[in-house]
Amino acid sequence: MGGLRLLAVAFTCCWWPPGSQGKTLRGSFSSAAARDAQGQSIGHFEFHGDHALLCVRINDIAVAIGKEAKLYLFQAQEWLKLQESGHGYSCSEKLSKAQLTIAMNQTEHNLTVSQIPYPQMWHVFYADKYTCKEDNENSQVEDIPFEMMLLNPDAEGNPFDHFSAGESGLHEFFFLLVLVYFVIACIYAQSLWQAIKKGGPMHVVLKVLTTALLLQAGSAFANYIHFSSYSKDGIGVPFMGSLAEFFDIASQIQMLYLLLSLCMGWTIVRMKKSQSRPLQWDSTPASTGIAVFIVITQSILLLWEQFEDTSPHSHHSHHNLAGILLIVLRICLALSLGCGLYQIITVERSTLKREFYITFAKGCILWFLCHPGLACISIIFNDYQRDKVNYSIISKWSSARSPLQAMQCAVEHTNVS
């Protein structure tokens, strides 16, 4: 396990996941940034319902009026068409095609986005009279600090919901997930503790599986804290969101290393092992090397995917090249480990060991194929529904069920032996 600890430390040092972006935005409207990009991008939000609201507050009215400051709202599809259009629209022509416009001439502006037949992503841009000028006139003009809230209607139709359409329901989901982990802990805690104290050939496996489940439970609890705060202020606790993501990835890496070490070790030393020898973690240089190589490969792909995907709360949505490579890697691992375990099961004489191998093989295949399967299924859904599919209770429960199932078998094996 020393290699796993070293890998975890290196992973922690190399990357700390970025916090989720809140829907209460604070910053400054910048003329220079707007001129450089032909419109300063402020944020995006998936509005739904008939009474969605954009509320923006500024303090320096005189500067805003002097610069003729405005906010421009584009529907995502229309903005994409403008970006991909070959007509070569000028700066002013692009801005004129905005679906909604707000003139910044008051301290507070409330814009109701209504009559939305289905959830749509909207992009918010800032521009002023200097944005489309080619010269650098008044390039040092003063920026305008702002606070913006993007709100959807709640169950009663009032615009108090900070969650976008793609994020709605996450708060309640993580509450239920934490409750499920609590019930699991109440059921298995005593027997698990007794099995760990007893020791035996499955002692290390039990400790690793317990750690993986604790990491997953910690991830769910950190996400619940983050979304509880997010539901009130639209910002949440970004540190807790980052911590939840780190716990989840650390759990994935630990489970992957465990599965590979167990399966590769069993496969490599199967012909040399006595049939009467008790089941245990057989570690060889070859199995350890293969496990470490594949774990490092998945870690690199996870890092690549996270750095390319900057949208908030898009948990392993597998929409880029790194995500596709992760899917291919998981499918290949599921097939190879499934074949290896099948060969072991066919020659195993012990009924107890054979039952353990069968249960463990089901858990392995479920663990490896759950996320790729959901990522493929999510393609048929709309954009705002895809993250919900990847965040679904099926995904989280499958991720927890595999180590839980293997841990239950290990406890039974320890008690019998």
PDB file of C-alpha atoms in Angstrom, residues 121-274:
ATOM      1  CA  MET A 121     -28.879  28.230 -21.349  1.00  0.00           C
ATOM      2  CA  TRP A 122     -28.386  31.999 -21.529  1.00  0.00           C
ATOM      3  CA  HIS A 123     -25.064  33.836 -21.823  1.00  0.00           C
ATOM      4  CA  VAL A 124     -24.625  37.273 -20.241  1.00  0.00           C
ATOM      5  CA  PHE A 125     -22.196  39.799 -21.756  1.00  0.00           C
ATOM      6  CA  TYR A 126     -21.202  43.340 -20.849  1.00  0.00           C
ATOM      7  CA  ALA A 127     -20.465  46.046 -23.417  1.00  0.00           C
ATOM      8  CA  ASP A 128     -20.339  49.832 -23.552  1.00  0.00           C
ATOM      9  CA  LYS A 129     -19.684  52.584 -26.079  1.00  0.00           C
ATOM     10  CA  TYR A 130     -15.962  51.745 -26.176  1.00  0.00           C
ATOM     11  CA  THR A 131     -16.428  48.030 -26.913  1.00  0.00           C
ATOM     12  CA  CYS A 132     -16.679  48.250 -30.699  1.00  0.00           C
ATOM     13  CA  LYS A 133     -14.210  51.107 -31.192  1.00  0.00           C
ATOM     14  CA  GLU A 134     -10.924  50.184 -32.819  1.00  0.00           C
ATOM     15  CA  ASP A 135      -8.869  52.903 -31.143  1.00  0.00           C
ATOM     16  CA  ASN A 136      -7.752  52.871 -27.508  1.00  0.00           C
ATOM     17  CA  GLU A 137      -9.629  55.995 -26.525  1.00  0.00           C
ATOM     18  CA  ASN A 138     -10.203  56.201 -22.759  1.00  0.00           C
ATOM     19  CA  SER A 139      -8.536  52.796 -22.330  1.00  0.00           C
ATOM     20  CA  GLN A 140      -7.979  53.592 -18.647  1.00  0.00           C
ATOM     21  CA  VAL A 141     -11.647  54.301 -17.942  1.00  0.00           C
ATOM     22  CA  GLU A 142     -12.822  53.219 -14.506  1.00  0.00           C
ATOM     23  CA  ASP A 143     -14.301  49.725 -14.023  1.00  0.00           C
ATOM     24  CA  ILE A 144     -17.756  49.252 -12.491  1.00  0.00           C
ATOM     25  CA  PRO A 145     -18.050  46.842  -9.524  1.00  0.00           C
ATOM     26  CA  PHE A 146     -21.223  44.753  -9.625  1.00  0.00           C
ATOM     27  CA  GLU A 147     -23.165  41.980  -7.932  1.00  0.00           C
ATOM     28  CA  MET A 148     -25.437  39.801 -10.037  1.00  0.00           C
ATOM     29  CA  MET A 149     -27.928  37.138  -8.976  1.00  0.00           C
ATOM     30  CA  LEU A 150     -29.365  34.617 -11.427  1.00  0.00           C
ATOM     31  CA  LEU A 151     -32.549  33.037 -10.090  1.00  0.00           C
ATOM     32  CA  ASN A 152     -35.131  30.506 -11.186  1.00  0.00           C
ATOM     33  CA  PRO A 153     -38.686  30.203  -9.834  1.00  0.00           C
ATOM     34  CA  ASP A 154     -39.146  27.893  -6.864  1.00  0.00           C
ATOM     35  CA  ALA A 155     -42.026  25.471  -6.311  1.00  0.00           C
ATOM     36  CA  GLU A 156     -44.356  28.382  -5.531  1.00  0.00           C
ATOM     37  CA  GLY A 157     -43.322  30.326  -8.631  1.00  0.00           C
ATOM     38  CA  ASN A 158     -41.238  32.930  -6.786  1.00  0.00           C
ATOM     39  CA  PRO A 159     -37.748  33.706  -8.177  1.00  0.00           C
ATOM     40  CA  PHE A 160     -35.747  32.516  -5.162  1.00  0.00           C
ATOM     41  CA  ASP A 161     -34.038  29.376  -6.535  1.00  0.00           C
ATOM     42  CA  HIS A 162     -30.276  29.773  -7.117  1.00  0.00           C
ATOM     43  CA  PHE A 163     -30.002  26.437  -8.928  1.00  0.00           C
ATOM     44  CA  SER A 164     -30.023  26.400 -12.708  1.00  0.00           C
ATOM     45  CA  ALA A 165     -32.166  23.874 -14.551  1.00  0.00           C
ATOM     46  CA  GLY A 166     -29.263  21.437 -14.774  1.00  0.00           C
ATOM     47  CA  GLU A 167     -28.578  21.681 -11.029  1.00  0.00           C
ATOM     48  CA  SER A 168     -32.094  21.533  -9.609  1.00  0.00           C
ATOM     49  CA  GLY A 169     -32.644  18.699  -7.173  1.00  0.00           C
ATOM     50  CA  LEU A 170     -28.965  18.214  -6.288  1.00  0.00           C
ATOM     51  CA  HIS A 171     -29.458  19.482  -2.741  1.00  0.00           C
ATOM     52  CA  GLU A 172     -32.192  16.945  -2.000  1.00  0.00           C
ATOM     53  CA  PHE A 173     -30.281  14.207  -3.810  1.00  0.00           C
ATOM     54  CA  PHE A 174     -27.182  14.553  -1.638  1.00  0.00           C
ATOM     55  CA  PHE A 175     -29.312  14.683   1.503  1.00  0.00           C
ATOM     56  CA  LEU A 176     -30.793  11.301   0.572  1.00  0.00           C
ATOM     57  CA  LEU A 177     -27.338   9.970  -0.318  1.00  0.00           C
ATOM     58  CA  VAL A 178     -25.929  10.978   3.082  1.00  0.00           C
ATOM     59  CA  LEU A 179     -28.934   9.295   4.713  1.00  0.00           C
ATOM     60  CA  VAL A 180     -28.245   6.091   2.743  1.00  0.00           C
ATOM     61  CA  TYR A 181     -24.616   6.047   3.879  1.00  0.00           C
ATOM     62  CA  PHE A 182     -25.734   6.579   7.473  1.00  0.00           C
ATOM     63  CA  VAL A 183     -28.101   3.594   7.262  1.00  0.00           C
ATOM     64  CA  ILE A 184     -25.332   1.466   5.710  1.00  0.00           C
ATOM     65  CA  ALA A 185     -22.986   2.450   8.540  1.00  0.00           C
ATOM     66  CA  CYS A 186     -25.584   1.429  11.142  1.00  0.00           C
ATOM     67  CA  ILE A 187     -26.043  -1.966   9.470  1.00  0.00           C
ATOM     68  CA  TYR A 188     -22.432  -2.926   8.814  1.00  0.00           C
ATOM     69  CA  ALA A 189     -20.347  -1.027  11.374  1.00  0.00           C
ATOM     70  CA  GLN A 190     -20.336  -3.655  14.122  1.00  0.00           C
ATOM     71  CA  SER A 191     -19.665  -6.726  11.963  1.00  0.00           C
ATOM     72  CA  LEU A 192     -17.037  -4.825   9.981  1.00  0.00           C
ATOM     73  CA  TRP A 193     -15.210  -3.713  13.102  1.00  0.00           C
ATOM     74  CA  GLN A 194     -15.208  -7.256  14.460  1.00  0.00           C
ATOM     75  CA  ALA A 195     -13.848  -8.610  11.175  1.00  0.00           C
ATOM     76  CA  ILE A 196     -11.064  -6.020  11.088  1.00  0.00           C
ATOM     77  CA  LYS A 197     -10.117  -6.764  14.711  1.00  0.00           C
ATOM     78  CA  LYS A 198     -10.085 -10.479  13.965  1.00  0.00           C
ATOM     79  CA  GLY A 199      -7.487 -10.017  11.209  1.00  0.00           C
ATOM     80  CA  GLY A 200      -7.046 -12.865   8.782  1.00  0.00           C
ATOM     81  CA  PRO A 201      -6.205 -13.109   5.061  1.00  0.00           C
ATOM     82  CA  MET A 202      -8.735 -10.431   4.028  1.00  0.00           C
ATOM     83  CA  HIS A 203      -7.611  -7.893   6.653  1.00  0.00           C
ATOM     84  CA  VAL A 204      -5.902  -5.507   4.197  1.00  0.00           C
ATOM     85  CA  VAL A 205      -8.736  -5.773   1.676  1.00  0.00           C
ATOM     86  CA  LEU A 206     -11.292  -4.900   4.353  1.00  0.00           C
ATOM     87  CA  LYS A 207      -9.313  -1.845   5.418  1.00  0.00           C
ATOM     88  CA  VAL A 208      -8.992  -0.593   1.838  1.00  0.00           C
ATOM     89  CA  LEU A 209     -12.676  -1.155   1.060  1.00  0.00           C
ATOM     90  CA  THR A 210     -13.676   0.590   4.292  1.00  0.00           C
ATOM     91  CA  THR A 211     -11.477   3.561   3.418  1.00  0.00           C
ATOM     92  CA  ALA A 212     -13.004   3.762  -0.076  1.00  0.00           C
ATOM     93  CA  LEU A 213     -16.534   3.780   1.355  1.00  0.00           C
ATOM     94  CA  LEU A 214     -15.583   6.417   3.940  1.00  0.00           C
ATOM     95  CA  LEU A 215     -14.160   8.599   1.160  1.00  0.00           C
ATOM     96  CA  GLN A 216     -17.384   8.252  -0.833  1.00  0.00           C
ATOM     97  CA  ALA A 217     -19.476   9.061   2.236  1.00  0.00           C
ATOM     98  CA  GLY A 218     -17.230  12.062   2.945  1.00  0.00           C
ATOM     99  CA  SER A 219     -17.694  13.228  -0.633  1.00  0.00           C
ATOM    100  CA  ALA A 220     -21.485  13.013  -0.333  1.00  0.00           C
ATOM    101  CA  PHE A 221     -21.465  14.876   2.994  1.00  0.00           C
ATOM    102  CA  ALA A 222     -19.175  17.640   1.678  1.00  0.00           C
ATOM    103  CA  ASN A 223     -21.407  18.051  -1.385  1.00  0.00           C
ATOM    104  CA  TYR A 224     -24.462  18.273   0.882  1.00  0.00           C
ATOM    105  CA  ILE A 225     -22.848  21.055   2.937  1.00  0.00           C
ATOM    106  CA  HIS A 226     -21.847  22.896  -0.229  1.00  0.00           C
ATOM    107  CA  PHE A 227     -25.283  22.677  -1.847  1.00  0.00           C
ATOM    108  CA  SER A 228     -27.064  23.560   1.397  1.00  0.00           C
ATOM    109  CA  SER A 229     -25.200  26.856   1.453  1.00  0.00           C
ATOM    110  CA  TYR A 230     -25.509  27.225  -2.328  1.00  0.00           C
ATOM    111  CA  SER A 231     -29.300  27.010  -2.110  1.00  0.00           C
ATOM    112  CA  LYS A 232     -29.301  30.082   0.176  1.00  0.00           C
ATOM    113  CA  ASP A 233     -26.769  32.442  -1.381  1.00  0.00           C
ATOM    114  CA  GLY A 234     -25.909  31.059  -4.839  1.00  0.00           C
ATOM    115  CA  ILE A 235     -22.243  30.760  -3.860  1.00  0.00           C
ATOM    116  CA  GLY A 236     -22.044  27.819  -1.481  1.00  0.00           C
ATOM    117  CA  VAL A 237     -18.801  26.702   0.104  1.00  0.00           C
ATOM    118  CA  PRO A 238     -16.380  26.246  -2.832  1.00  0.00           C
ATOM    119  CA  PHE A 239     -13.811  24.572  -0.576  1.00  0.00           C
ATOM    120  CA  MET A 240     -16.330  21.869   0.370  1.00  0.00           C
ATOM    121  CA  GLY A 241     -17.191  21.351  -3.301  1.00  0.00           C
ATOM    122  CA  SER A 242     -13.495  20.922  -4.078  1.00  0.00           C
ATOM    123  CA  LEU A 243     -13.061  18.597  -1.110  1.00  0.00           C
ATOM    124  CA  ALA A 244     -16.005  16.466  -2.261  1.00  0.00           C
ATOM    125  CA  GLU A 245     -14.518  16.143  -5.734  1.00  0.00           C
ATOM    126  CA  PHE A 246     -11.123  15.202  -4.296  1.00  0.00           C
ATOM    127  CA  PHE A 247     -12.645  12.558  -1.995  1.00  0.00           C
ATOM    128  CA  ASP A 248     -14.587  11.064  -4.896  1.00  0.00           C
ATOM    129  CA  ILE A 249     -11.539  10.823  -7.176  1.00  0.00           C
ATOM    130  CA  ALA A 250      -9.350   9.502  -4.340  1.00  0.00           C
ATOM    131  CA  SER A 251     -11.957   6.800  -3.717  1.00  0.00           C
ATOM    132  CA  GLN A 252     -11.992   5.895  -7.417  1.00  0.00           C
ATOM    133  CA  ILE A 253      -8.212   5.616  -7.528  1.00  0.00           C
ATOM    134  CA  GLN A 254      -8.084   3.516  -4.374  1.00  0.00           C
ATOM    135  CA  MET A 255     -10.779   1.155  -5.634  1.00  0.00           C
ATOM    136  CA  LEU A 256      -9.079   0.866  -9.018  1.00  0.00           C
ATOM    137  CA  TYR A 257      -5.738   0.049  -7.419  1.00  0.00           C
ATOM    138  CA  LEU A 258      -7.369  -2.522  -5.143  1.00  0.00           C
ATOM    139  CA  LEU A 259      -9.276  -4.255  -7.943  1.00  0.00           C
ATOM    140  CA  LEU A 260      -6.255  -4.366 -10.215  1.00  0.00           C
ATOM    141  CA  SER A 261      -3.928  -5.586  -7.476  1.00  0.00           C
ATOM    142  CA  LEU A 262      -6.347  -8.318  -6.425  1.00  0.00           C
ATOM    143  CA  CYS A 263      -7.276  -9.510  -9.904  1.00  0.00           C
ATOM    144  CA  MET A 264      -3.808  -9.247 -11.431  1.00  0.00           C
ATOM    145  CA  GLY A 265      -2.269 -10.878  -8.381  1.00  0.00           C
ATOM    146  CA  TRP A 266      -4.749 -13.758  -8.456  1.00  0.00           C
ATOM    147  CA  THR A 267      -4.264 -14.232 -12.194  1.00  0.00           C
ATOM    148  CA  ILE A 268      -0.459 -14.124 -12.137  1.00  0.00           C
ATOM    149  CA  VAL A 269       0.088 -16.438  -9.178  1.00  0.00           C
ATOM    150  CA  ARG A 270      -2.955 -18.679  -9.731  1.00  0.00           C
ATOM    151  CA  MET A 271      -0.958 -21.579 -11.121  1.00  0.00           C
ATOM    152  CA  LYS A 272       1.607 -21.386  -8.324  1.00  0.00           C
ATOM    153  CA  LYS A 273      -0.851 -21.143  -5.456  1.00  0.00           C
ATOM    154  CA  SER A 274      -1.927 -24.130  -3.426  1.00  0.00           C
TER     155      SER A 274
END
